[in-house]
Amino acid sequence: MQIVSEFYQHKLMLLPYNKFSKRVNPDQEAEGILSTHEWQALYCTIHKTPSPPDSSPTLSECVRWIAQLGGFLGRKSDGEPGVKTLWRGIQRLNDLAAMWQILANS
């Protein structure tokens, strides 16, 4: 349980930082923050498609998609997603990525 908790803390610390850094560097690839199976599972879930693209999406896109998994609606006046929404999204992403990895290896 301690290892899982540390994993979530690491991701949660990186995403809010990158939530603000995406304004400075919006075209930065998410590959440095998310593993390959994480961003592929995220992309396919959000776009409802069975196959991901060849290249990694941008950090800005991934933060928004993770927030959507956490319940963020992204309406015109909603602003940026908060830590709680990102936390929920990371938890869902972890489950999706685990399943993605299992299915990819079979």
GROMACS .gro file of N, CA and C in nm:
model
  318
    1MET      N    1   0.082  -0.119   0.000
    1MET     CA    2   0.000   0.000   0.000
    1MET      C    3   0.086   0.126   0.000
    2GLN      N    4   0.198   0.120   0.071
    2GLN     CA    5   0.288   0.235   0.078
    2GLN      C    6   0.345   0.268  -0.059
    3ILE      N    7   0.380   0.166  -0.137
    3ILE     CA    8   0.438   0.189  -0.270
    3ILE      C    9   0.336   0.255  -0.361
    4VAL      N   10   0.212   0.207  -0.358
    4VAL     CA   11   0.107   0.266  -0.441
    4VAL      C   12   0.084   0.411  -0.401
    5SER      N   13   0.082   0.437  -0.272
    5SER     CA   14   0.062   0.573  -0.224
    5SER      C   15   0.173   0.665  -0.273
    6GLU      N   16   0.298   0.618  -0.268
    6GLU     CA   17   0.410   0.699  -0.316
    6GLU      C   18   0.401   0.723  -0.466
    7PHE      N   19   0.353   0.623  -0.540
    7PHE     CA   20   0.336   0.638  -0.684
    7PHE      C   21   0.236   0.750  -0.715
    8TYR      N   22   0.122   0.747  -0.647
    8TYR     CA   23   0.022   0.851  -0.668
    8TYR      C   24   0.073   0.988  -0.628
    9GLN      N   25   0.147   0.995  -0.519
    9GLN     CA   26   0.201   1.123  -0.475
    9GLN      C   27   0.295   1.181  -0.580
   10HIS      N   28   0.376   1.096  -0.639
   10HIS     CA   29   0.470   1.141  -0.741
   10HIS      C   30   0.395   1.198  -0.861
   11LYS      N   31   0.296   1.124  -0.910
   11LYS     CA   32   0.218   1.171  -1.025
   11LYS      C   33   0.141   1.298  -0.991
   12LEU      N   34   0.083   1.301  -0.873
   12LEU     CA   35   0.003   1.416  -0.834
   12LEU      C   36   0.088   1.541  -0.818
   13MET      N   37   0.211   1.524  -0.773
   13MET     CA   38   0.300   1.640  -0.761
   13MET      C   39   0.342   1.691  -0.898
   14LEU      N   40   0.359   1.601  -0.994
   14LEU     CA   41   0.403   1.643  -1.126
   14LEU      C   42   0.292   1.710  -1.206
   15LEU      N   43   0.170   1.657  -1.198
   15LEU     CA   44   0.064   1.710  -1.282
   15LEU      C   45   0.022   1.853  -1.250
   16PRO      N   46   0.001   1.891  -1.123
   16PRO     CA   47  -0.033   2.032  -1.100
   16PRO      C   48   0.078   2.127  -1.144
   17TYR      N   49   0.203   2.087  -1.125
   17TYR     CA   50   0.314   2.169  -1.172
   17TYR      C   51   0.305   2.184  -1.323
   18ASN      N   52   0.282   2.074  -1.390
   18ASN     CA   53   0.275   2.077  -1.535
   18ASN      C   54   0.147   2.140  -1.586
   19LYS      N   55   0.045   2.143  -1.500
   19LYS     CA   56  -0.078   2.212  -1.536
   19LYS      C   57  -0.048   2.359  -1.563
   20PHE      N   58   0.044   2.417  -1.485
   20PHE     CA   59   0.080   2.557  -1.504
   20PHE      C   60   0.193   2.572  -1.605
   21SER      N   61   0.282   2.475  -1.613
   21SER     CA   62   0.393   2.486  -1.709
   21SER      C   63   0.346   2.463  -1.851
   22LYS      N   64   0.227   2.405  -1.869
   22LYS     CA   65   0.177   2.385  -2.005
   22LYS      C   66   0.150   2.518  -2.074
   23ARG      N   67   0.130   2.623  -1.996
   23ARG     CA   68   0.112   2.756  -2.056
   23ARG      C   69   0.244   2.808  -2.111
   24VAL      N   70   0.352   2.774  -2.045
   24VAL     CA   71   0.484   2.818  -2.087
   24VAL      C   72   0.533   2.735  -2.204
   25ASN      N   73   0.510   2.604  -2.197
   25ASN     CA   74   0.559   2.511  -2.298
   25ASN      C   75   0.446   2.418  -2.341
   26PRO      N   76   0.348   2.467  -2.417
   26PRO     CA   77   0.230   2.388  -2.448
   26PRO      C   78   0.255   2.269  -2.540
   27ASP      N   79   0.364   2.270  -2.614
   27ASP     CA   80   0.390   2.161  -2.708
   27ASP      C   81   0.481   2.053  -2.651
   28GLN      N   82   0.511   2.058  -2.523
   28GLN     CA   83   0.595   1.956  -2.461
   28GLN      C   84   0.522   1.822  -2.465
   29GLU      N   85   0.595   1.718  -2.502
   29GLU     CA   86   0.534   1.585  -2.508
   29GLU      C   87   0.513   1.530  -2.368
   30ALA      N   88   0.410   1.448  -2.355
   30ALA     CA   89   0.375   1.391  -2.225
   30ALA      C   90   0.458   1.268  -2.192
   31GLU      N   91   0.540   1.223  -2.283
   31GLU     CA   92   0.619   1.101  -2.264
   31GLU      C   93   0.707   1.106  -2.140
   32GLY      N   94   0.755   1.221  -2.102
   32GLY     CA   95   0.839   1.231  -1.984
   32GLY      C   96   0.763   1.218  -1.853
   33ILE      N   97   0.634   1.249  -1.855
   33ILE     CA   98   0.551   1.243  -1.735
   33ILE      C   99   0.475   1.111  -1.728
   34LEU      N  100   0.415   1.072  -1.838
   34LEU     CA  101   0.336   0.949  -1.844
   34LEU      C  102   0.413   0.843  -1.922
   35SER      N  103   0.398   0.719  -1.880
   35SER     CA  104   0.461   0.610  -1.955
   35SER      C  105   0.383   0.586  -2.084
   36THR      N  106   0.439   0.507  -2.173
   36THR     CA  107   0.376   0.482  -2.303
   36THR      C  108   0.238   0.419  -2.286
   37HIS      N  109   0.228   0.316  -2.202
   37HIS     CA  110   0.098   0.251  -2.187
   37HIS      C  111  -0.004   0.342  -2.118
   38GLU      N  112   0.042   0.438  -2.038
   38GLU     CA  113  -0.051   0.531  -1.974
   38GLU      C  114  -0.111   0.629  -2.075
   39TRP      N  115  -0.027   0.692  -2.157
   39TRP     CA  116  -0.083   0.788  -2.251
   39TRP      C  117  -0.162   0.719  -2.362
   40GLN      N  118  -0.123   0.596  -2.398
   40GLN     CA  119  -0.201   0.523  -2.499
   40GLN      C  120  -0.339   0.487  -2.446
   41ALA      N  121  -0.346   0.438  -2.323
   41ALA     CA  122  -0.475   0.405  -2.262
   41ALA      C  123  -0.560   0.531  -2.246
   42LEU      N  124  -0.497   0.640  -2.207
   42LEU     CA  125  -0.567   0.767  -2.191
   42LEU      C  126  -0.625   0.815  -2.324
   43TYR      N  127  -0.544   0.813  -2.428
   43TYR     CA  128  -0.589   0.858  -2.560
   43TYR      C  129  -0.706   0.774  -2.610
   44CYS      N  130  -0.693   0.643  -2.601
   44CYS     CA  131  -0.797   0.554  -2.654
   44CYS      C  132  -0.926   0.564  -2.574
   45THR      N  133  -0.916   0.587  -2.445
   45THR     CA  134  -1.037   0.602  -2.362
   45THR      C  135  -1.109   0.732  -2.396
   46ILE      N  136  -1.037   0.840  -2.404
   46ILE     CA  137  -1.100   0.970  -2.431
   46ILE      C  138  -1.158   0.975  -2.572
   47HIS      N  139  -1.086   0.921  -2.669
   47HIS     CA  140  -1.130   0.929  -2.808
   47HIS      C  141  -1.215   0.810  -2.852
   48LYS      N  142  -1.233   0.712  -2.761
   48LYS     CA  143  -1.313   0.592  -2.789
   48LYS      C  144  -1.268   0.524  -2.918
   49THR      N  145  -1.140   0.497  -2.924
   49THR     CA  146  -1.080   0.431  -3.039
   49THR      C  147  -0.991   0.317  -2.991
   50PRO      N  148  -0.979   0.208  -3.067
   50PRO     CA  149  -0.898   0.095  -3.022
   50PRO      C  150  -0.747   0.110  -3.043
   51SER      N  151  -0.706   0.205  -3.126
   51SER     CA  152  -0.562   0.216  -3.152
   51SER      C  153  -0.514   0.360  -3.129
   52PRO      N  154  -0.404   0.375  -3.056
   52PRO     CA  155  -0.349   0.508  -3.029
   52PRO      C  156  -0.265   0.558  -3.147
   53PRO      N  157  -0.234   0.687  -3.151
   53PRO     CA  158  -0.146   0.738  -3.256
   53PRO      C  159  -0.002   0.694  -3.233
   54ASP      N  160   0.082   0.715  -3.331
   54ASP     CA  161   0.223   0.675  -3.320
   54ASP      C  162   0.302   0.767  -3.227
   55SER      N  163   0.268   0.894  -3.226
   55SER     CA  164   0.343   0.988  -3.144
   55SER      C  165   0.266   1.026  -3.018
   56SER      N  166   0.340   1.064  -2.916
   56SER     CA  167   0.283   1.103  -2.788
   56SER      C  168   0.207   1.235  -2.800
   57PRO      N  169   0.092   1.249  -2.733
   57PRO     CA  170   0.022   1.378  -2.734
   57PRO      C  171   0.097   1.480  -2.648
   58THR      N  172   0.053   1.602  -2.654
   58THR     CA  173   0.119   1.706  -2.575
   58THR      C  174   0.077   1.698  -2.429
   59LEU      N  175   0.156   1.759  -2.346
   59LEU     CA  176   0.129   1.763  -2.203
   59LEU      C  177  -0.003   1.834  -2.175
   60SER      N  178  -0.028   1.940  -2.246
   60SER     CA  179  -0.151   2.016  -2.228
   60SER      C  180  -0.274   1.929  -2.253
   61GLU      N  181  -0.271   1.850  -2.359
   61GLU     CA  182  -0.383   1.761  -2.391
   61GLU      C  183  -0.401   1.655  -2.282
   62CYS      N  184  -0.292   1.596  -2.238
   62CYS     CA  185  -0.300   1.489  -2.138
   62CYS      C  186  -0.353   1.537  -2.005
   63VAL      N  187  -0.312   1.655  -1.961
   63VAL     CA  188  -0.364   1.709  -1.835
   63VAL      C  189  -0.514   1.729  -1.846
   64ARG      N  190  -0.560   1.780  -1.958
   64ARG     CA  191  -0.704   1.801  -1.979
   64ARG      C  192  -0.779   1.668  -1.982
   65TRP      N  193  -0.722   1.567  -2.047
   65TRP     CA  194  -0.787   1.435  -2.054
   65TRP      C  195  -0.793   1.368  -1.917
   66ILE      N  196  -0.685   1.379  -1.840
   66ILE     CA  197  -0.684   1.322  -1.705
   66ILE      C  198  -0.790   1.391  -1.620
   67ALA      N  199  -0.803   1.521  -1.636
   67ALA     CA  200  -0.906   1.594  -1.563
   67ALA      C  201  -1.046   1.547  -1.605
   68GLN      N  202  -1.065   1.517  -1.732
   68GLN     CA  203  -1.194   1.465  -1.778
   68GLN      C  204  -1.225   1.331  -1.713
   69LEU      N  205  -1.124   1.247  -1.699
   69LEU     CA  206  -1.144   1.120  -1.630
   69LEU      C  207  -1.186   1.143  -1.485
   70GLY      N  208  -1.140   1.251  -1.425
   70GLY     CA  209  -1.172   1.285  -1.287
   70GLY      C  210  -1.302   1.362  -1.270
   71GLY      N  211  -1.372   1.388  -1.380
   71GLY     CA  212  -1.501   1.456  -1.371
   71GLY      C  213  -1.502   1.600  -1.418
   72PHE      N  214  -1.392   1.648  -1.469
   72PHE     CA  215  -1.385   1.786  -1.517
   72PHE      C  216  -1.466   1.799  -1.645
   73LEU      N  217  -1.554   1.898  -1.651
   73LEU     CA  218  -1.642   1.915  -1.767
   73LEU      C  219  -1.582   2.003  -1.875
   74GLY      N  220  -1.495   2.094  -1.838
   74GLY     CA  221  -1.428   2.178  -1.937
   74GLY      C  222  -1.518   2.281  -2.003
   75ARG      N  223  -1.613   2.332  -1.929
   75ARG     CA  224  -1.701   2.434  -1.985
   75ARG      C  225  -1.626   2.567  -1.999
   76LYS      N  226  -1.687   2.658  -2.068
   76LYS     CA  227  -1.624   2.785  -2.102
   76LYS      C  228  -1.570   2.860  -1.980
   77SER      N  229  -1.645   2.863  -1.872
   77SER     CA  230  -1.603   2.942  -1.756
   77SER      C  231  -1.550   2.857  -1.641
   78ASP      N  232  -1.515   2.732  -1.666
   78ASP     CA  233  -1.469   2.642  -1.559
   78ASP      C  234  -1.327   2.669  -1.512
   79GLY      N  235  -1.245   2.729  -1.592
   79GLY     CA  236  -1.105   2.750  -1.554
   79GLY      C  237  -1.025   2.622  -1.568
   80GLU      N  238  -0.915   2.615  -1.497
   80GLU     CA  239  -0.828   2.498  -1.502
   80GLU      C  240  -0.874   2.394  -1.400
   81PRO      N  241  -0.850   2.266  -1.427
   81PRO     CA  242  -0.888   2.162  -1.331
   81PRO      C  243  -0.805   2.171  -1.203
   82GLY      N  244  -0.866   2.132  -1.093
   82GLY     CA  245  -0.799   2.139  -0.964
   82GLY      C  246  -0.729   2.009  -0.928
   83VAL      N  247  -0.665   2.009  -0.813
   83VAL     CA  248  -0.588   1.894  -0.767
   83VAL      C  249  -0.678   1.774  -0.741
   84LYS      N  250  -0.794   1.797  -0.681
   84LYS     CA  251  -0.885   1.686  -0.650
   84LYS      C  252  -0.934   1.617  -0.777
   85THR      N  253  -0.966   1.695  -0.878
   85THR     CA  254  -1.010   1.639  -1.006
   85THR      C  255  -0.897   1.562  -1.072
   86LEU      N  256  -0.776   1.616  -1.067
   86LEU     CA  257  -0.661   1.546  -1.124
   86LEU      C  258  -0.632   1.418  -1.046
   87TRP      N  259  -0.648   1.422  -0.916
   87TRP     CA  260  -0.626   1.303  -0.833
   87TRP      C  261  -0.721   1.191  -0.875
   88ARG      N  262  -0.849   1.225  -0.890
   88ARG     CA  263  -0.947   1.124  -0.934
   88ARG      C  264  -0.912   1.071  -1.072
   89GLY      N  265  -0.871   1.160  -1.160
   89GLY     CA  266  -0.834   1.118  -1.295
   89GLY      C  267  -0.712   1.027  -1.296
   90ILE      N  268  -0.614   1.055  -1.211
   90ILE     CA  269  -0.495   0.970  -1.203
   90ILE      C  270  -0.531   0.832  -1.153
   91GLN      N  271  -0.622   0.824  -1.057
   91GLN     CA  272  -0.665   0.694  -1.007
   91GLN      C  273  -0.732   0.612  -1.117
   92ARG      N  274  -0.817   0.676  -1.194
   92ARG     CA  275  -0.882   0.605  -1.305
   92ARG      C  276  -0.780   0.568  -1.412
   93LEU      N  277  -0.688   0.659  -1.441
   93LEU     CA  278  -0.585   0.631  -1.541
   93LEU      C  279  -0.499   0.513  -1.501
   94ASN      N  280  -0.468   0.501  -1.374
   94ASN     CA  281  -0.387   0.389  -1.327
   94ASN      C  282  -0.457   0.256  -1.358
   95ASP      N  283  -0.587   0.249  -1.333
   95ASP     CA  284  -0.663   0.127  -1.363
   95ASP      C  285  -0.668   0.101  -1.514
   96LEU      N  286  -0.692   0.206  -1.591
   96LEU     CA  287  -0.697   0.190  -1.737
   96LEU      C  288  -0.563   0.145  -1.793
   97ALA      N  289  -0.455   0.202  -1.743
   97ALA     CA  290  -0.322   0.167  -1.792
   97ALA      C  291  -0.285   0.024  -1.757
   98ALA      N  292  -0.326  -0.021  -1.638
   98ALA     CA  293  -0.299  -0.160  -1.599
   98ALA      C  294  -0.372  -0.256  -1.693
   99MET      N  295  -0.496  -0.226  -1.724
   99MET     CA  296  -0.573  -0.311  -1.815
   99MET      C  297  -0.515  -0.304  -1.956
  100TRP      N  298  -0.474  -0.186  -1.998
  100TRP     CA  299  -0.414  -0.169  -2.131
  100TRP      C  300  -0.288  -0.256  -2.144
  101GLN      N  301  -0.207  -0.256  -2.040
  101GLN     CA  302  -0.084  -0.333  -2.042
  101GLN      C  303  -0.113  -0.484  -2.046
  102ILE      N  304  -0.214  -0.528  -1.972
  102ILE     CA  305  -0.252  -0.669  -1.972
  102ILE      C  306  -0.300  -0.710  -2.110
  103LEU      N  307  -0.385  -0.629  -2.171
  103LEU     CA  308  -0.439  -0.663  -2.303
  103LEU      C  309  -0.332  -0.655  -2.412
  104ALA      N  310  -0.238  -0.564  -2.399
  104ALA     CA  311  -0.131  -0.552  -2.499
  104ALA      C  312  -0.037  -0.671  -2.495
  105ASN      N  313  -0.019  -0.730  -2.377
  105ASN     CA  314   0.072  -0.844  -2.364
  105ASN      C  315   0.008  -0.976  -2.401
  106SER      N  316  -0.124  -0.978  -2.417
  106SER     CA  317  -0.190  -1.105  -2.449
  106SER      C  318  -0.203  -1.127  -2.598
   0.00000   0.00000   0.00000
